[in-house]
Amino acid sequence: MTKKILLSFPQKAAGQPMAMELIKTYHLDFSILKAFIDDNIKGTLLLEIKGSEADIEAGIVYLREHQIGVRDIESVVEVDQAKCVSCGACTAVCAVDALEMTADWSLVHHDDKCLECMLCVKACPMRAIHAII
Amino acid sequence: MAKSYQEINEKIARGEAVVVTAEEVIAIVKERGLKEAAQYVDVVTTATFGPMCSSGAFLNFGHADPPIRMGQITINGVEAYGGLAAVDTYLGATQPSQDKGIEYGGAHVISDLIAGKAVHLLAKSQGTDCYPRKEIDTWVKLEDLNEAYLFNPRNVYQNYNAAINGSSERLYTYMGILQPNMGNITYSTAGELSPLLNDPLLKTIGMGTRIFFGGAQGHVSWMGTQFNSACPRDEKGYPQTPGATLALIGNMKEMNPKYIRGAVYEGYGTSMFVGVGIPIPILNEEMMAFVAVENKDLYTNVIDYSVPKKAKPSLKKVSYAELRSGAVDINGKIIKTSPLSSLKMAREIADELGNWIKKGQFFLQEPIQSFPQGNAIKGLEIKEGESR
């Protein structure tokens, strides 16, 4: 299976052979989608990991045991339904129809189609769309 | 047989009025025919929920002790007008905040006030014999104010343009983000549900018309600014370009923050989403025919916003049915279309207004004055030299 996870490294978790462990011990294949380092205070990594369900689970347990925050990510943009009014302005800039209007003119967000261009974050007049990283 | 406002209001009082939305009425007219439908239906509700920049609020704070004649005023860091009497102000929806810029503007202050939040009021003055205080720093809520009413000089545009970008650079506009090389089309008018497209010649909408305004019962107070009843029309009278506009007034204390929301257009500024519903009385067959209009018969122009001039070219005349279909063909290129106003919320408002009328909580107000026909808008000429 393939899964997206967002890792956060506090300073104390730095210096661990995280990547090697995930590959060697847990047989996981992964690609780094996004990485941010915040002046040695905190690091953030968005990974797409591939492997068996059991290996992914064990790998996540390993990361958590080493003070690395792990969060499942469906999509890097989130639509706050309390703020969204289904105006449609975000759909204007979504080239892949990850954001589109349903038959009853509600906004729907298809996580799987999103290419993470983040243009919708700027296009939303209600500021209802947030980038997770 | 024609109906009067009074007859319809009597039916509303008895709980017998037949009220449907401007979308629902289309099938009724097709099924029963114009004549029978005009007898059967009493009121058709129309609505829109979209960005309306020309909006703002008159506020009266009451007097402190000792009192101040407020000169420079900010509310949550957003400047409000200090040129009225001592503690009156007008807060414009598009005014950006001094610290957060367009991300928090006058419209956000207005929606925070309607939501019951406390806002930070700062004001300065020279001090006068009658108003000795020179500064005030306090927090106020909507309930603390003497009066607070929205007075929006230009709302509910009758048939706004659709927008496209013919240049090679991305544009950030009040019509949203327009992708380069004719990458997308945006439009705002609610088509067959839009208030002023259902009464194209404003036969029942005029000064004093009672409306749904931000969740309250408000009124049409005047013709809106840039009122263009001289716009080109089709043979039935429907505008083919932006036409009439309305100035609206309503009590903020009775409004619902759901229907008045601050908005941000990246690279452009702050605006305000305003929820408006207008009831159209079916006085006769002529009004029934007007409200039965469909998206396929209502047209607007796709305007190229990359041309930095007042007169921007139209690339195509399109119907609202085409715009709603999700794509429009311009010179052989299929271009995606996206709305900017919420049809979902507009439908909710049309239903809510209908419920008020069915429950006998909302009565029709006949206009006390109609707005002029053939009123054209003027531009601004740049004159050189001394005043003349």
JSON list of C-alpha atoms in Angstrom, two decimals, chain B residues 76-208:
[
{"chain": "B", "resi": 76, "resn": "ASN", "atom": "CA", "xyz": [-9.84, 46.53, 15.04]},
{"chain": "B", "resi": 77, "resn": "GLY", "atom": "CA", "xyz": [-7.15, 48.51, 13.21]},
{"chain": "B", "resi": 78, "resn": "VAL", "atom": "CA", "xyz": [-9.41, 49.37, 10.26]},
{"chain": "B", "resi": 79, "resn": "GLU", "atom": "CA", "xyz": [-9.91, 53.07, 9.58]},
{"chain": "B", "resi": 80, "resn": "ALA", "atom": "CA", "xyz": [-13.48, 54.36, 9.67]},
{"chain": "B", "resi": 81, "resn": "TYR", "atom": "CA", "xyz": [-14.64, 57.78, 8.44]},
{"chain": "B", "resi": 82, "resn": "GLY", "atom": "CA", "xyz": [-14.26, 60.62, 10.95]},
{"chain": "B", "resi": 83, "resn": "GLY", "atom": "CA", "xyz": [-16.03, 63.34, 9.02]},
{"chain": "B", "resi": 84, "resn": "LEU", "atom": "CA", "xyz": [-19.52, 62.89, 10.48]},
{"chain": "B", "resi": 85, "resn": "ALA", "atom": "CA", "xyz": [-20.85, 64.14, 13.83]},
{"chain": "B", "resi": 86, "resn": "ALA", "atom": "CA", "xyz": [-19.07, 63.33, 17.08]},
{"chain": "B", "resi": 87, "resn": "VAL", "atom": "CA", "xyz": [-19.71, 59.61, 17.51]},
{"chain": "B", "resi": 88, "resn": "ASP", "atom": "CA", "xyz": [-21.12, 58.64, 14.11]},
{"chain": "B", "resi": 89, "resn": "THR", "atom": "CA", "xyz": [-18.97, 56.86, 11.57]},
{"chain": "B", "resi": 90, "resn": "TYR", "atom": "CA", "xyz": [-19.13, 54.98, 8.28]},
{"chain": "B", "resi": 91, "resn": "LEU", "atom": "CA", "xyz": [-17.03, 51.87, 7.97]},
{"chain": "B", "resi": 92, "resn": "GLY", "atom": "CA", "xyz": [-16.40, 50.82, 4.38]},
{"chain": "B", "resi": 93, "resn": "ALA", "atom": "CA", "xyz": [-16.26, 47.10, 3.55]},
{"chain": "B", "resi": 94, "resn": "THR", "atom": "CA", "xyz": [-13.12, 47.35, 1.40]},
{"chain": "B", "resi": 95, "resn": "GLN", "atom": "CA", "xyz": [-11.00, 49.42, 3.83]},
{"chain": "B", "resi": 96, "resn": "PRO", "atom": "CA", "xyz": [-7.88, 47.34, 4.63]},
{"chain": "B", "resi": 97, "resn": "SER", "atom": "CA", "xyz": [-6.57, 47.15, 8.18]},
{"chain": "B", "resi": 98, "resn": "GLN", "atom": "CA", "xyz": [-3.50, 49.15, 9.11]},
{"chain": "B", "resi": 99, "resn": "ASP", "atom": "CA", "xyz": [-1.61, 46.09, 10.35]},
{"chain": "B", "resi": 100, "resn": "LYS", "atom": "CA", "xyz": [-3.08, 43.09, 8.49]},
{"chain": "B", "resi": 101, "resn": "GLY", "atom": "CA", "xyz": [-3.78, 44.75, 5.15]},
{"chain": "B", "resi": 102, "resn": "ILE", "atom": "CA", "xyz": [-6.46, 43.21, 2.94]},
{"chain": "B", "resi": 103, "resn": "GLU", "atom": "CA", "xyz": [-6.55, 39.97, 4.95]},
{"chain": "B", "resi": 104, "resn": "TYR", "atom": "CA", "xyz": [-8.71, 41.78, 7.52]},
{"chain": "B", "resi": 105, "resn": "GLY", "atom": "CA", "xyz": [-10.72, 44.74, 6.32]},
{"chain": "B", "resi": 106, "resn": "GLY", "atom": "CA", "xyz": [-13.90, 46.66, 7.01]},
{"chain": "B", "resi": 107, "resn": "ALA", "atom": "CA", "xyz": [-16.04, 43.72, 5.86]},
{"chain": "B", "resi": 108, "resn": "HIS", "atom": "CA", "xyz": [-14.38, 41.47, 8.46]},
{"chain": "B", "resi": 109, "resn": "VAL", "atom": "CA", "xyz": [-15.07, 44.04, 11.20]},
{"chain": "B", "resi": 110, "resn": "ILE", "atom": "CA", "xyz": [-18.71, 44.18, 10.08]},
{"chain": "B", "resi": 111, "resn": "SER", "atom": "CA", "xyz": [-19.11, 40.39, 10.14]},
{"chain": "B", "resi": 112, "resn": "ASP", "atom": "CA", "xyz": [-17.33, 40.20, 13.53]},
{"chain": "B", "resi": 113, "resn": "LEU", "atom": "CA", "xyz": [-19.75, 42.80, 14.92]},
{"chain": "B", "resi": 114, "resn": "ILE", "atom": "CA", "xyz": [-22.75, 40.89, 13.54]},
{"chain": "B", "resi": 115, "resn": "ALA", "atom": "CA", "xyz": [-21.31, 37.70, 15.11]},
{"chain": "B", "resi": 116, "resn": "GLY", "atom": "CA", "xyz": [-21.44, 39.47, 18.50]},
{"chain": "B", "resi": 117, "resn": "LYS", "atom": "CA", "xyz": [-17.68, 39.81, 18.94]},
{"chain": "B", "resi": 118, "resn": "ALA", "atom": "CA", "xyz": [-16.11, 42.71, 20.86]},
{"chain": "B", "resi": 119, "resn": "VAL", "atom": "CA", "xyz": [-14.10, 45.03, 18.60]},
{"chain": "B", "resi": 120, "resn": "HIS", "atom": "CA", "xyz": [-11.33, 47.45, 19.54]},
{"chain": "B", "resi": 121, "resn": "LEU", "atom": "CA", "xyz": [-12.28, 51.11, 19.09]},
{"chain": "B", "resi": 122, "resn": "LEU", "atom": "CA", "xyz": [-9.55, 53.75, 19.04]},
{"chain": "B", "resi": 123, "resn": "ALA", "atom": "CA", "xyz": [-10.31, 57.39, 18.28]},
{"chain": "B", "resi": 124, "resn": "LYS", "atom": "CA", "xyz": [-8.48, 60.70, 18.50]},
{"chain": "B", "resi": 125, "resn": "SER", "atom": "CA", "xyz": [-9.59, 64.29, 18.47]},
{"chain": "B", "resi": 126, "resn": "GLN", "atom": "CA", "xyz": [-8.21, 67.83, 18.78]},
{"chain": "B", "resi": 127, "resn": "GLY", "atom": "CA", "xyz": [-10.51, 68.37, 21.75]},
{"chain": "B", "resi": 128, "resn": "THR", "atom": "CA", "xyz": [-13.07, 71.19, 21.73]},
{"chain": "B", "resi": 129, "resn": "ASP", "atom": "CA", "xyz": [-14.89, 73.19, 24.39]},
{"chain": "B", "resi": 130, "resn": "CYS", "atom": "CA", "xyz": [-17.95, 71.01, 23.90]},
{"chain": "B", "resi": 131, "resn": "TYR", "atom": "CA", "xyz": [-16.02, 67.71, 23.40]},
{"chain": "B", "resi": 132, "resn": "PRO", "atom": "CA", "xyz": [-12.97, 67.96, 25.68]},
{"chain": "B", "resi": 133, "resn": "ARG", "atom": "CA", "xyz": [-11.71, 64.35, 25.41]},
{"chain": "B", "resi": 134, "resn": "LYS", "atom": "CA", "xyz": [-8.78, 63.87, 23.04]},
{"chain": "B", "resi": 135, "resn": "GLU", "atom": "CA", "xyz": [-8.43, 60.09, 22.95]},
{"chain": "B", "resi": 136, "resn": "ILE", "atom": "CA", "xyz": [-10.51, 57.01, 23.55]},
{"chain": "B", "resi": 137, "resn": "ASP", "atom": "CA", "xyz": [-9.43, 53.37, 23.72]},
{"chain": "B", "resi": 138, "resn": "THR", "atom": "CA", "xyz": [-12.19, 50.86, 24.40]},
{"chain": "B", "resi": 139, "resn": "TRP", "atom": "CA", "xyz": [-13.96, 47.68, 23.27]},
{"chain": "B", "resi": 140, "resn": "VAL", "atom": "CA", "xyz": [-17.50, 47.58, 21.93]},
{"chain": "B", "resi": 141, "resn": "LYS", "atom": "CA", "xyz": [-20.01, 44.98, 20.81]},
{"chain": "B", "resi": 142, "resn": "LEU", "atom": "CA", "xyz": [-22.92, 45.41, 18.41]},
{"chain": "B", "resi": 143, "resn": "GLU", "atom": "CA", "xyz": [-25.37, 45.38, 21.34]},
{"chain": "B", "resi": 144, "resn": "ASP", "atom": "CA", "xyz": [-23.52, 48.36, 22.92]},
{"chain": "B", "resi": 145, "resn": "LEU", "atom": "CA", "xyz": [-24.04, 50.59, 19.88]},
{"chain": "B", "resi": 146, "resn": "ASN", "atom": "CA", "xyz": [-27.02, 52.91, 19.57]},
{"chain": "B", "resi": 147, "resn": "GLU", "atom": "CA", "xyz": [-27.51, 52.29, 15.87]},
{"chain": "B", "resi": 148, "resn": "ALA", "atom": "CA", "xyz": [-25.70, 50.01, 13.46]},
{"chain": "B", "resi": 149, "resn": "TYR", "atom": "CA", "xyz": [-27.04, 49.58, 9.96]},
{"chain": "B", "resi": 150, "resn": "LEU", "atom": "CA", "xyz": [-25.61, 48.50, 6.67]},
{"chain": "B", "resi": 151, "resn": "PHE", "atom": "CA", "xyz": [-26.02, 51.04, 3.93]},
{"chain": "B", "resi": 152, "resn": "ASN", "atom": "CA", "xyz": [-24.62, 49.55, 0.75]},
{"chain": "B", "resi": 153, "resn": "PRO", "atom": "CA", "xyz": [-24.50, 52.04, -2.13]},
{"chain": "B", "resi": 154, "resn": "ARG", "atom": "CA", "xyz": [-24.26, 49.43, -4.91]},
{"chain": "B", "resi": 155, "resn": "ASN", "atom": "CA", "xyz": [-25.42, 45.83, -4.54]},
{"chain": "B", "resi": 156, "resn": "VAL", "atom": "CA", "xyz": [-27.14, 43.06, -6.52]},
{"chain": "B", "resi": 157, "resn": "TYR", "atom": "CA", "xyz": [-25.80, 44.05, -9.94]},
{"chain": "B", "resi": 158, "resn": "GLN", "atom": "CA", "xyz": [-28.21, 43.16, -12.71]},
{"chain": "B", "resi": 159, "resn": "ASN", "atom": "CA", "xyz": [-26.15, 40.87, -14.95]},
{"chain": "B", "resi": 160, "resn": "TYR", "atom": "CA", "xyz": [-22.43, 41.33, -14.28]},
{"chain": "B", "resi": 161, "resn": "ASN", "atom": "CA", "xyz": [-19.74, 40.48, -16.84]},
{"chain": "B", "resi": 162, "resn": "ALA", "atom": "CA", "xyz": [-17.90, 37.17, -17.02]},
{"chain": "B", "resi": 163, "resn": "ALA", "atom": "CA", "xyz": [-14.10, 37.50, -16.95]},
{"chain": "B", "resi": 164, "resn": "ILE", "atom": "CA", "xyz": [-11.23, 36.03, -18.94]},
{"chain": "B", "resi": 165, "resn": "ASN", "atom": "CA", "xyz": [-7.51, 36.82, -19.29]},
{"chain": "B", "resi": 166, "resn": "GLY", "atom": "CA", "xyz": [-6.09, 37.10, -22.81]},
{"chain": "B", "resi": 167, "resn": "SER", "atom": "CA", "xyz": [-2.56, 37.95, -21.67]},
{"chain": "B", "resi": 168, "resn": "SER", "atom": "CA", "xyz": [0.36, 35.65, -20.91]},
{"chain": "B", "resi": 169, "resn": "GLU", "atom": "CA", "xyz": [0.52, 36.65, -17.21]},
{"chain": "B", "resi": 170, "resn": "ARG", "atom": "CA", "xyz": [-1.73, 35.48, -14.39]},
{"chain": "B", "resi": 171, "resn": "LEU", "atom": "CA", "xyz": [-4.12, 38.24, -13.21]},
{"chain": "B", "resi": 172, "resn": "TYR", "atom": "CA", "xyz": [-5.34, 38.84, -9.66]},
{"chain": "B", "resi": 173, "resn": "THR", "atom": "CA", "xyz": [-8.69, 40.61, -9.89]},
{"chain": "B", "resi": 174, "resn": "TYR", "atom": "CA", "xyz": [-12.00, 41.17, -8.14]},
{"chain": "B", "resi": 175, "resn": "MET", "atom": "CA", "xyz": [-13.22, 38.46, -10.53]},
{"chain": "B", "resi": 176, "resn": "GLY", "atom": "CA", "xyz": [-10.82, 36.03, -8.86]},
{"chain": "B", "resi": 177, "resn": "ILE", "atom": "CA", "xyz": [-7.57, 34.64, -10.19]},
{"chain": "B", "resi": 178, "resn": "LEU", "atom": "CA", "xyz": [-7.57, 34.61, -14.00]},
{"chain": "B", "resi": 179, "resn": "GLN", "atom": "CA", "xyz": [-5.14, 32.18, -15.55]},
{"chain": "B", "resi": 180, "resn": "PRO", "atom": "CA", "xyz": [-3.02, 33.32, -18.52]},
{"chain": "B", "resi": 181, "resn": "ASN", "atom": "CA", "xyz": [-3.74, 32.55, -22.18]},
{"chain": "B", "resi": 182, "resn": "MET", "atom": "CA", "xyz": [-7.51, 32.38, -21.66]},
{"chain": "B", "resi": 183, "resn": "GLY", "atom": "CA", "xyz": [-7.02, 29.65, -19.05]},
{"chain": "B", "resi": 184, "resn": "ASN", "atom": "CA", "xyz": [-10.36, 30.12, -17.32]},
{"chain": "B", "resi": 185, "resn": "ILE", "atom": "CA", "xyz": [-13.58, 32.14, -17.16]},
{"chain": "B", "resi": 186, "resn": "THR", "atom": "CA", "xyz": [-15.23, 33.38, -13.97]},
{"chain": "B", "resi": 187, "resn": "TYR", "atom": "CA", "xyz": [-18.76, 34.75, -13.53]},
{"chain": "B", "resi": 188, "resn": "SER", "atom": "CA", "xyz": [-20.75, 36.03, -10.60]},
{"chain": "B", "resi": 189, "resn": "THR", "atom": "CA", "xyz": [-24.43, 36.59, -11.41]},
{"chain": "B", "resi": 190, "resn": "ALA", "atom": "CA", "xyz": [-26.87, 33.93, -10.21]},
{"chain": "B", "resi": 191, "resn": "GLY", "atom": "CA", "xyz": [-28.64, 33.67, -13.59]},
{"chain": "B", "resi": 192, "resn": "GLU", "atom": "CA", "xyz": [-32.31, 32.65, -13.40]},
{"chain": "B", "resi": 193, "resn": "LEU", "atom": "CA", "xyz": [-32.29, 33.03, -9.58]},
{"chain": "B", "resi": 194, "resn": "SER", "atom": "CA", "xyz": [-30.69, 36.50, -9.65]},
{"chain": "B", "resi": 195, "resn": "PRO", "atom": "CA", "xyz": [-32.99, 39.21, -8.20]},
{"chain": "B", "resi": 196, "resn": "LEU", "atom": "CA", "xyz": [-32.81, 41.91, -10.85]},
{"chain": "B", "resi": 197, "resn": "LEU", "atom": "CA", "xyz": [-32.85, 39.50, -13.80]},
{"chain": "B", "resi": 198, "resn": "ASN", "atom": "CA", "xyz": [-36.30, 38.34, -12.67]},
{"chain": "B", "resi": 199, "resn": "ASP", "atom": "CA", "xyz": [-37.71, 41.85, -12.83]},
{"chain": "B", "resi": 200, "resn": "PRO", "atom": "CA", "xyz": [-35.61, 43.25, -15.65]},
{"chain": "B", "resi": 201, "resn": "LEU", "atom": "CA", "xyz": [-37.49, 46.55, -15.98]},
{"chain": "B", "resi": 202, "resn": "LEU", "atom": "CA", "xyz": [-37.80, 46.99, -12.19]},
{"chain": "B", "resi": 203, "resn": "LYS", "atom": "CA", "xyz": [-41.59, 47.08, -12.32]},
{"chain": "B", "resi": 204, "resn": "THR", "atom": "CA", "xyz": [-41.94, 45.80, -8.73]},
{"chain": "B", "resi": 205, "resn": "ILE", "atom": "CA", "xyz": [-38.57, 46.77, -7.25]},
{"chain": "B", "resi": 206, "resn": "GLY", "atom": "CA", "xyz": [-38.08, 50.38, -6.24]},
{"chain": "B", "resi": 207, "resn": "MET", "atom": "CA", "xyz": [-37.55, 52.64, -3.28]},
{"chain": "B", "resi": 208, "resn": "GLY", "atom": "CA", "xyz": [-38.96, 51.01, -0.17]}
]
